[in-house]
Each structure stands twice: as C-alpha cells, then as structure tokens.
XYZ file of C-alpha atoms in Angstrom:
539
model
C -93.123 94.608 132.006
C -89.554 94.728 132.730
C -89.838 98.230 134.585
C -89.942 99.227 138.176
C -94.023 100.170 138.945
C -96.074 102.333 141.470
C -99.562 101.712 141.924
C -101.648 104.379 142.591
C -105.414 103.331 143.580
C -107.951 106.306 142.989
C -110.557 107.338 145.222
C -112.119 109.667 142.812
C -109.814 113.006 143.327
C -110.282 115.404 140.312
C -106.188 115.501 140.511
C -105.362 111.696 140.812
C -104.051 112.190 137.067
C -101.349 114.768 138.333
C -99.927 112.222 140.974
C -99.296 109.819 138.231
C -97.853 112.678 136.134
C -95.430 113.969 138.823
C -94.158 110.064 139.063
C -93.634 109.548 135.230
C -91.749 112.702 135.539
C -89.265 111.119 137.374
C -89.019 108.450 134.599
C -90.841 105.859 136.811
C -93.567 103.855 135.654
C -97.004 103.895 137.320
C -100.816 102.898 136.933
C -103.745 104.626 138.215
C -106.491 101.778 138.991
C -110.019 102.231 140.897
C -109.612 101.740 144.626
C -112.414 98.985 144.847
C -109.896 96.758 142.871
C -109.961 93.203 144.831
C -107.415 92.222 147.115
C -106.675 88.933 144.734
C -106.309 91.444 141.763
C -103.795 93.430 144.046
C -101.398 90.337 145.104
C -101.358 89.395 140.891
C -100.328 92.988 140.369
C -97.577 92.636 142.547
C -96.783 88.739 142.006
C -94.070 89.924 139.259
C -91.989 91.511 142.131
C -91.842 94.831 139.892
C -94.363 96.806 142.131
C -92.028 99.002 144.736
C -94.787 101.123 146.345
C -98.544 102.271 146.404
C -100.354 105.728 146.798
C -103.843 106.070 147.908
C -105.274 109.013 146.456
C -107.728 111.639 147.760
C -111.507 111.870 147.238
C -114.860 114.042 147.725
C -115.769 111.269 150.209
C -115.619 110.802 153.922
C -113.618 107.649 155.458
C -115.646 107.461 158.483
C -118.796 107.051 156.736
C -119.575 102.992 156.201
C -120.676 103.406 153.068
C -117.291 104.924 151.490
C -114.127 102.961 150.273
C -111.603 101.171 151.682
C -108.209 100.336 150.136
C -107.908 96.632 149.522
C -106.563 95.202 152.658
C -103.700 93.289 150.717
C -102.138 96.922 150.171
C -100.864 96.744 153.470
C -99.797 93.454 153.707
C -97.649 93.399 150.605
C -94.275 94.684 152.296
C -93.997 97.340 150.164
C -94.133 101.401 151.395
C -97.476 103.243 150.979
C -98.190 106.834 151.096
C -101.554 108.574 151.296
C -102.455 111.518 150.254
C -105.593 113.179 152.074
C -108.298 110.851 152.029
C -105.623 108.003 151.497
C -104.250 108.961 154.784
C -107.747 109.058 156.162
C -108.504 105.565 155.052
C -105.258 104.350 156.117
C -105.761 105.690 159.615
C -109.445 104.174 159.714
C -107.947 100.721 158.420
C -105.163 100.353 160.683
C -107.047 101.346 163.882
C -106.962 105.305 164.233
C -110.010 107.498 164.319
C -111.260 110.024 161.661
C -113.951 112.341 162.384
C -115.842 115.645 160.592
C -113.548 118.623 160.919
C -115.355 121.751 162.624
C -112.722 124.052 160.487
C -112.472 123.005 157.004
C -108.978 123.271 155.172
C -109.122 124.423 151.496
C -106.011 126.170 150.170
C -102.603 127.641 151.021
C -101.673 126.403 154.391
C -98.548 126.333 156.593
C -97.612 122.833 158.221
C -94.926 122.294 160.925
C -92.842 119.054 159.969
C -92.436 116.889 162.942
C -90.381 113.793 163.977
C -87.447 113.963 161.055
C -89.012 110.819 159.503
C -87.585 109.451 156.454
C -90.133 111.223 154.281
C -89.754 114.662 155.454
C -86.003 114.530 156.737
C -84.362 117.680 155.516
C -87.109 119.142 153.314
C -88.463 122.473 154.291
C -89.756 125.713 152.716
C -88.628 127.815 155.765
C -87.712 127.592 159.435
C -89.409 129.180 162.454
C -87.193 131.330 165.157
C -88.037 128.016 167.273
C -86.205 125.919 164.458
C -89.254 124.124 163.523
C -89.287 123.232 159.642
C -92.273 124.482 158.007
C -93.761 123.351 154.454
C -96.022 125.813 152.200
C -98.768 123.198 151.248
C -102.154 122.894 149.251
C -105.061 121.442 151.628
C -108.630 120.608 150.555
C -110.014 118.547 153.325
C -113.073 118.785 156.011
C -112.435 115.627 157.892
C -109.511 114.481 159.750
C -107.463 111.861 161.790
C -108.130 112.383 165.527
C -106.448 109.752 166.774
C -103.320 107.888 164.985
C -103.387 104.129 164.399
C -101.239 101.736 166.718
C -97.276 101.864 165.541
C -97.730 105.347 163.795
C -96.247 108.669 164.989
C -96.831 112.402 164.620
C -95.043 113.682 161.191
C -96.647 117.165 160.617
C -99.600 119.356 161.924
C -101.296 122.582 161.129
C -102.983 124.769 163.768
C -106.176 123.470 162.914
C -105.192 120.267 161.699
C -102.883 118.360 164.792
C -102.234 115.258 162.880
C -101.498 116.722 159.164
C -99.121 113.798 158.653
C -97.997 110.612 160.118
C -95.978 107.649 159.737
C -95.021 103.864 160.583
C -91.819 103.684 159.600
C -91.130 100.034 160.575
C -93.995 99.204 157.962
C -92.736 102.201 155.471
C -96.087 103.642 155.503
C -96.560 107.159 155.312
C -99.504 109.631 155.029
C -100.233 113.477 154.511
C -103.435 115.489 154.776
C -102.150 117.898 152.310
C -101.512 117.461 148.327
C -97.838 117.409 147.447
C -99.170 116.647 144.002
C -100.318 119.981 142.852
C -97.930 122.712 142.054
C -99.161 125.044 144.976
C -97.570 122.293 147.415
C -93.846 124.108 147.143
C -91.661 120.991 148.178
C -94.527 118.311 146.756
C -91.881 117.324 143.877
C -89.459 116.680 146.696
C -91.590 114.606 149.001
C -92.897 112.531 145.950
C -89.297 112.153 144.870
C -88.281 111.083 148.166
C -91.082 108.551 148.658
C -90.712 106.982 144.976
C -87.062 106.959 144.547
C -85.685 106.379 147.852
C -87.891 104.909 150.402
C -89.755 102.664 147.682
C -86.266 102.240 145.731
C -88.017 102.364 142.397
C -85.491 102.525 139.462
C -86.403 105.513 137.233
C -85.650 103.197 133.918
C -89.033 104.573 131.794
C -87.490 106.622 129.079
C -89.096 107.381 126.063
C -85.976 107.047 123.898
C -85.762 103.179 125.038
C -89.466 102.844 124.842
C -89.394 103.051 120.854
C -88.192 99.542 120.802
C -90.693 98.342 123.368
C -93.427 99.969 121.503
C -92.611 98.914 118.234
C -92.186 95.077 119.225
C -95.329 95.423 121.062
C -97.384 96.634 117.652
C -95.958 94.093 115.605
C -96.852 90.970 118.109
C -100.502 92.748 118.039
C -100.794 93.334 114.614
C -98.850 90.411 112.978
C -99.196 90.627 109.371
C -102.839 92.190 109.097
C -103.524 95.822 108.174
C -104.266 98.974 110.190
C -106.656 102.271 109.649
C -105.681 105.299 111.505
C -107.691 108.464 111.525
C -105.043 111.214 111.124
C -106.365 114.648 112.291
C -102.738 116.514 112.328
C -102.870 117.071 116.224
C -99.935 115.801 118.540
C -101.563 112.796 119.535
C -102.517 111.051 115.784
C -99.457 112.307 114.453
C -97.253 110.433 116.901
C -99.252 107.553 116.934
C -98.785 107.528 113.032
C -95.191 107.620 113.337
C -94.633 104.805 115.877
C -97.162 102.406 113.837
C -95.555 103.349 110.601
C -92.256 102.471 112.197
C -93.474 99.081 113.565
C -95.415 98.010 110.083
C -94.845 100.428 107.129
C -97.284 99.732 104.473
C -99.765 97.800 106.243
C -100.931 101.178 107.805
C -103.127 103.739 105.763
C -103.851 106.997 107.310
C -107.248 108.811 106.675
C -106.883 112.374 107.048
C -110.333 114.257 106.857
C -110.412 117.834 106.421
C -113.141 119.401 107.735
C -112.181 122.873 106.356
C -111.581 124.276 110.302
C -108.205 123.517 110.254
C -105.650 126.202 111.040
C -103.878 128.034 108.017
C -101.957 125.639 105.415
C -102.451 122.703 108.212
C -103.529 120.090 105.450
C -100.883 120.644 103.208
C -98.260 120.420 106.361
C -99.940 117.092 107.374
C -99.514 115.675 104.117
C -95.938 117.028 103.315
C -94.733 115.358 106.650
C -96.558 112.220 106.459
C -96.754 111.623 102.788
C -93.534 113.195 101.664
C -91.243 112.883 104.682
C -92.189 109.839 106.033
C -93.578 108.112 103.040
C -96.665 106.688 104.892
C -99.982 106.019 102.689
C -102.517 108.852 103.588
C -105.714 109.347 102.269
C -106.669 113.063 102.144
C -110.734 113.468 102.019
C -111.728 117.018 101.619
C -114.971 117.065 103.330
C -114.876 120.892 103.939
C -118.289 122.060 102.024
C -119.984 119.082 103.480
C -119.110 120.388 107.208
C -119.896 124.178 106.340
C -123.293 123.189 104.812
C -124.306 121.174 107.667
C -123.038 124.026 110.115
C -124.836 126.856 108.526
C -127.418 128.435 110.499
C -126.371 126.769 113.810
C -124.840 128.796 116.668
C -125.404 126.646 119.604
C -121.923 125.280 121.199
C -122.926 121.775 121.750
C -124.740 121.539 118.744
C -121.980 122.652 116.667
C -119.704 119.965 118.552
C -121.997 116.986 117.739
C -122.285 118.045 113.947
C -118.978 117.998 113.555
C -117.866 115.003 115.815
C -120.667 113.076 114.076
C -119.647 114.141 110.111
C -116.265 113.362 111.061
C -117.428 109.653 112.130
C -119.421 109.455 109.008
C -116.889 110.196 106.549
C -114.110 108.514 108.477
C -116.388 105.197 108.301
C -117.078 105.406 104.826
C -113.228 105.821 103.583
C -112.340 103.055 106.709
C -115.513 100.797 104.962
C -113.606 100.722 101.535
C -110.128 100.090 102.876
C -111.708 97.155 105.233
C -113.323 95.642 101.969
C -109.776 95.373 100.350
C -108.975 95.212 96.744
C -105.991 96.439 94.560
C -103.721 94.133 96.381
C -105.012 94.813 100.104
C -106.439 91.881 101.504
C -108.443 94.207 103.865
C -107.858 96.370 107.110
C -108.768 94.539 110.290
C -107.468 97.119 113.044
C -108.257 100.857 113.818
C -105.706 102.729 115.627
C -106.556 105.548 118.027
C -104.245 108.479 119.413
C -105.810 107.703 123.190
C -103.717 108.900 125.821
C -103.602 107.639 129.449
C -105.407 110.737 130.417
C -108.621 109.326 128.316
C -108.029 106.102 129.802
C -108.047 107.114 133.715
C -111.011 109.861 132.869
C -112.878 107.276 131.403
C -112.580 104.488 133.678
C -113.342 107.100 136.538
C -116.286 107.878 134.968
C -117.228 103.926 134.375
C -116.467 103.143 137.688
C -118.690 106.426 139.089
C -115.423 107.151 141.326
C -114.750 110.769 139.886
C -117.195 113.462 139.254
C -117.059 113.491 135.513
C -115.906 116.489 133.683
C -116.327 115.701 129.840
C -116.483 112.493 127.949
C -113.937 111.340 125.399
C -114.460 110.788 121.633
C -111.770 108.578 121.342
C -112.216 105.828 123.958
C -114.300 103.019 122.643
C -117.686 103.597 120.335
C -116.030 103.871 116.696
C -114.157 100.295 116.418
C -117.444 98.412 117.740
C -119.464 100.284 114.852
C -116.593 99.466 112.308
C -116.257 95.710 113.498
C -112.476 96.457 113.707
C -110.048 95.436 116.639
C -108.812 98.265 118.564
C -104.811 99.114 118.210
C -103.978 101.770 120.908
C -100.248 102.488 121.308
C -100.043 105.587 123.077
C -102.784 104.678 125.718
C -100.078 103.993 128.733
C -98.721 107.544 128.095
C -99.283 111.231 129.311
C -99.047 114.329 126.608
C -95.573 114.973 127.810
C -94.277 111.393 127.245
C -96.394 111.314 124.008
C -94.154 114.507 122.851
C -90.860 112.977 123.948
C -91.793 109.290 122.040
C -92.777 112.018 119.203
C -89.142 113.252 119.092
C -87.596 110.106 119.528
C -89.333 109.108 116.268
C -87.655 111.861 114.292
C -90.877 114.125 114.267
C -89.957 118.177 114.160
C -89.906 119.549 117.250
C -92.442 122.314 116.176
C -95.008 119.415 115.261
C -94.695 117.340 118.946
C -94.184 120.953 120.795
C -97.458 122.642 118.819
C -100.405 123.974 121.448
C -103.321 121.821 121.691
C -106.027 122.309 119.249
C -109.481 121.145 119.808
C -111.032 118.239 117.717
C -114.095 120.885 116.318
C -111.029 123.057 115.053
C -112.219 126.591 114.328
C -115.731 125.515 114.694
C -115.307 126.392 118.372
C -113.558 129.281 117.983
C -116.067 131.180 115.712
C -118.522 131.990 118.362
C -122.019 131.881 116.718
C -122.702 130.731 113.683
C -120.160 128.960 111.259
C -119.165 130.445 107.947
C -116.370 130.166 105.341
C -115.688 133.572 105.455
C -115.426 133.600 108.885
C -113.076 130.782 109.018
C -110.926 132.502 106.442
C -110.556 135.618 108.262
C -109.866 133.755 111.630
C -107.253 131.499 110.095
C -105.148 134.485 109.015
C -105.443 136.567 112.305
C -104.301 133.507 114.177
C -101.593 132.654 112.023
C -100.673 136.011 112.846
C -100.727 135.758 116.412
C -98.531 132.583 116.430
C -95.984 133.841 113.951
C -95.366 136.509 116.393
C -95.212 134.249 119.688
C -92.843 132.385 117.799
C -90.384 135.216 116.577
C -90.521 137.351 120.063
C -88.124 136.191 122.747
C -88.406 137.076 126.194
C -85.046 138.293 127.185
C -84.608 136.843 130.658
C -85.505 133.179 130.053
C -84.185 133.168 126.209
C -87.413 131.461 125.099
C -90.165 132.586 122.691
C -93.467 133.741 123.846
C -94.861 130.517 122.182
C -92.778 128.389 124.186
C -93.751 130.433 127.334
C -97.192 130.020 126.577
C -99.554 126.483 127.032
C -101.999 127.602 124.795
C -102.752 130.621 122.298
C -105.255 131.027 119.704
C -107.466 133.944 117.966
C -110.986 133.960 118.563
C -113.682 135.191 116.005
C -116.288 137.236 117.596
C -119.745 137.691 115.414
C -120.231 141.390 116.186
C -118.740 144.305 114.143
C -117.451 147.465 115.621
C -116.821 150.875 113.713
C -113.338 151.769 112.901
C -111.325 154.391 110.772
C -108.966 153.574 108.253
C -107.277 156.167 106.180
C -109.898 158.797 105.590
C -112.892 156.181 105.722
C -115.235 154.730 107.876
C -115.104 150.867 108.498
C -117.907 148.800 110.228
C -115.944 145.119 110.359
C -115.370 142.190 112.754
C -113.600 141.710 116.056
C -111.201 139.101 117.085
C -110.079 138.165 120.628
C -106.566 137.007 121.269
C -106.323 134.340 124.074
C -102.882 133.043 125.635
C -102.913 131.153 128.976
C -99.915 129.714 131.249
C -100.534 126.247 133.266
C -99.029 123.305 133.951
C -101.514 120.871 133.968
C -104.533 122.948 132.122
C -107.084 122.343 135.372
C -106.116 125.895 136.344
C -104.414 128.332 133.999
C -103.217 132.073 134.124
C -103.620 134.337 131.213
C -100.162 135.183 130.001
C -98.901 138.509 130.782
C -97.546 139.315 127.258
C -95.797 142.649 126.528
C -97.576 145.296 125.354
C -95.269 145.939 122.455
C -95.843 142.297 121.276
C -99.636 142.798 121.514
C -99.411 146.228 119.710
C -97.677 144.562 116.559
C -99.982 141.933 116.465
C -103.048 143.786 116.711
C -101.616 146.183 113.780
C -100.433 143.197 111.715
C -104.252 141.650 111.692
C -105.966 145.408 111.547
C -103.395 145.936 108.205
C -103.310 142.365 106.661
C -106.411 140.897 107.215
C -109.543 142.911 105.685
C -112.511 142.504 107.224
C -111.321 142.730 110.807
C -110.685 146.324 112.420
C -110.406 145.323 116.064
C -108.680 143.471 118.407
C -109.157 142.462 121.928
C -107.117 140.636 124.365
C -108.708 138.381 126.939
C -107.502 138.402 130.613
C -109.562 135.813 132.307
C -107.929 133.377 134.249
C -109.370 129.185 134.655
C -111.513 129.312 136.868
C -113.793 131.270 136.647
C -113.307 131.227 132.569
C -112.550 128.396 130.595
C -109.616 128.107 128.371
C -111.711 127.984 125.153
C -114.297 130.216 124.677
C -116.875 127.781 123.582
C-alpha cells in the first residue's frame, strides 16, 4: 500500500460505513476495523508510516459502563491526529481522564451547536451567526450519555443547551471529538469538518483515484492468480460486471464467466450482458438458461423469504454444476482453481460487524464466504476494498458503458421479489414490459432546472406487480386486469430514502403507455412511502 491511509475503528454504529464513504469521497484511502483490535495490531498497522489519522466511530453502548469497549490505548500513543465521533468522543474522554455520565435528556435528531474556542477543526466553519456573534452549526445528534468533565489538556470546542460539552479538543496532541455525527448528510457542514480533519489536520494525500487504481488492481490479480484459471458468476449487475471486466483485463482467457439466466431478469437483460461481455470484451461467457427450473420451483410459493431462499439456493446449485465442469478441466483447460466474486467493501464491513457482534446485524450477505469452501476453490475478490461509488468509477476507467455502470440497483432474486405473492411466467412478462416503459420514460425526460434526466435524479426506480385485479374500461368494453405500482426514490446512502416527486406529466405518460401497451394491466399506482417506515423494495 503506497497510499496515505486513515484508520476507522468501529464501535458498532450503523453509520460507521458513512464515515468511510466520506473519507473515500476525498480520494483518501481508509479502512474500517473492529474497535477491539489489539495495541500490537494498531502499532503494526501504523508501522509503514502511511497512517495519517484515526477516527473513532459511534456506538449504541455506554462509555461509562465497565463492560463496554475502549479504543486500543496505542491509538493515543501513535502521534497521529484522532477524531472521536459520538461514542468515540465519550470513550476518548473516559480513557484520557475525563468523566462520562448518563444524560437526563436524550438528544436525537436535529440540533444547533455553538462552536467555541475557534479550534483548527471548526475555525471558519459555521451555518449561521447569532446576533451575539456566535458561530452555529446545524447538526444531527444521536446520544443519551454525555461528557460532563473534560480530560486534562482538553478545552471546550462546542456546546448545546442540553449538552454543555458537545465538542472538545487537545490541540497539542491533535485530538478532537464531537458529540454530533458529521458523517450524516443532516449535519450541513459535516463534509467540511471531515475534510478539515483528514486533509488539513492529518495531512493525508488525496491519491486514492480509480483511474490510477486500475494498474494496481490488475497487477495484484496477476500476482494472486499466476497462470491458474478463474470462474466468475456474472449476474449483469454493476459489481459482477466490473469485477469481470477488471479480471479479464488482467488475465484474459484464464477467466470464464458463468451467466445464470433465472428468467427473472429485466427486459432483454440477458442478451445485453452477452453482447457486452462476449461480444465487445471478447470474454469467455457460458450462458445457462435455467428459467424453467426456477419458475417451476417457485410455483405456489408466495412467502418472500421462502422465494429468496429458493432463488438463492437454485442459483448456487446451477452455478456449482457449471463450476464443477470447469474445475474438471478438459478441452485444453487444466481446470479452474479460483472463484471470483463481486464482493464490495460494505459487504465486508457488515459481515465483519456481524461476526464480531459489534453492530446490530440488519442483513446477511450471500457473497461473503460459503461458496468457495463448497466448491473447493480459492477466492478472488478484486473489489473487496471499494465502495459502490468507487466500483462505478473503476468501471468507467475500464471502458464499460456509462449506462451499464450507473444502472439502478437490482435485487439478486430479480423480479422474484418485485412480483408480490406467487411468481408466474405471465406475471414476470407483464412486469418486465411495464418496468421497461417506466425506465425508458425516466431516461428520456429531462428536469429543466438541473439539466439531468429523471433516471439520473432518482437512485432507484422500478415497477412492482400486484397480484390483484381491478375493473377498468377500455373502449366500449369492461376489463378486469392486473395492477402495477411504480416506485422511485432519492437517497444518498440507501439507509434512508425519500419518494421521488416525479412530475405529474411524466407519471401520466408512463401510466398511459403501460395501460395501452401492456395487455393485461389496466391500472397504475405510484408509491409515496419513504424509508423509514417503508423499505425501498416491497419484499
């Protein structure tokens, strides 16, 4: 690793990933590790001289309880700047001689913080100034406990009415801490505060750039694989597509992609995947049409979790059968020894958090572990250090088309979880066509103020098939046909999302086209639920 790096120690916050994403957006490399790494590990991590600073995350725990986690003491002895956020501030205070107590008034949500002392971290950063001349920050708070006594050497940096010590600093040692969360978008100056810490106080070099990373990644793959052969499960999604393009750039025909078509893809998606990878990149791709197998196994099943398990299990079975053939070799091939996966960094962080029990697990990931052991293959994960934004940038640097790289997310089970209730071929065909019309109109409709299309302005958009029929009138006749719901959301992190306020004219055109062009659908509705309380997908 030739890059500057920031170490983020995770105490179990659900938004630790956002800290890392904000740092990476500055083109600075960072890694997230569990907070209970040893002092020896911390010193070894810093031994190459590339570590420029440490950030301590938030947590759902209380710093003053003896059973809760502490930062490795070595963090405060490395001589690099340290930033504590929320719980990170509390454990910093506790460990360095301050006092933390349970608060009588919990602060959760919007707050206004007065910046005090003009420290290097907050100097010149404010959202507004009071008549008395005090600089104020609009921030996001989420805490019950608070620091009630500063550690020796620290001075007050920020305060609110209910939290007199909302920020503290020991500028001699370059230790800073804030009770609010600068990593979330609700903290208006959060990006500026983190940039001040990482780029100015830590002096980290913004040298983590995807265009330059291609050569590093290609060399790493060549060293790991040598002259052996690799199998990759190509889904057509962004992650597996970029992984395939990168590995193909590195080792060419030593890579074989297996594309399992489960019959639940978007309109013409299978053909587009083959045209891109087999046609334009000249990669070896085996296309397996397993649509009848999947649809037959899903017959009569309406429970969402059961559908997911059936689709996931069948995918593994079909892929394993193809992998076994490739592993056996023959026809001039000595047999594959590596399985490549499009695992990305959020998968690694969340799976690590689940394993260490630091974070409350929200979901498990199918593509971290498991399959390589079953197949007896070594694992190749060339994207495991990258966030989704970086994967997209890397895809463009590799020459993949913009429309493919910036496609909206699509669930692994495909249309299987966008057809509510039982999955039937008839439903999938209707939904495919309705969805394609919606996406086509979003791509072709420009929002005049921004000059961007509504597809670009939404983070995820799709149609959902509802297993209900409603009465309609077409011409002089009465219809009794199905209903589809349109869903479009806007979000920066997919943890929260607002429904997109699409123009009525756009919705009217989409509705009219679907009802007129897709025989079997006579009603279109629009989902105006935000996350939370709803989820983005319906199942």
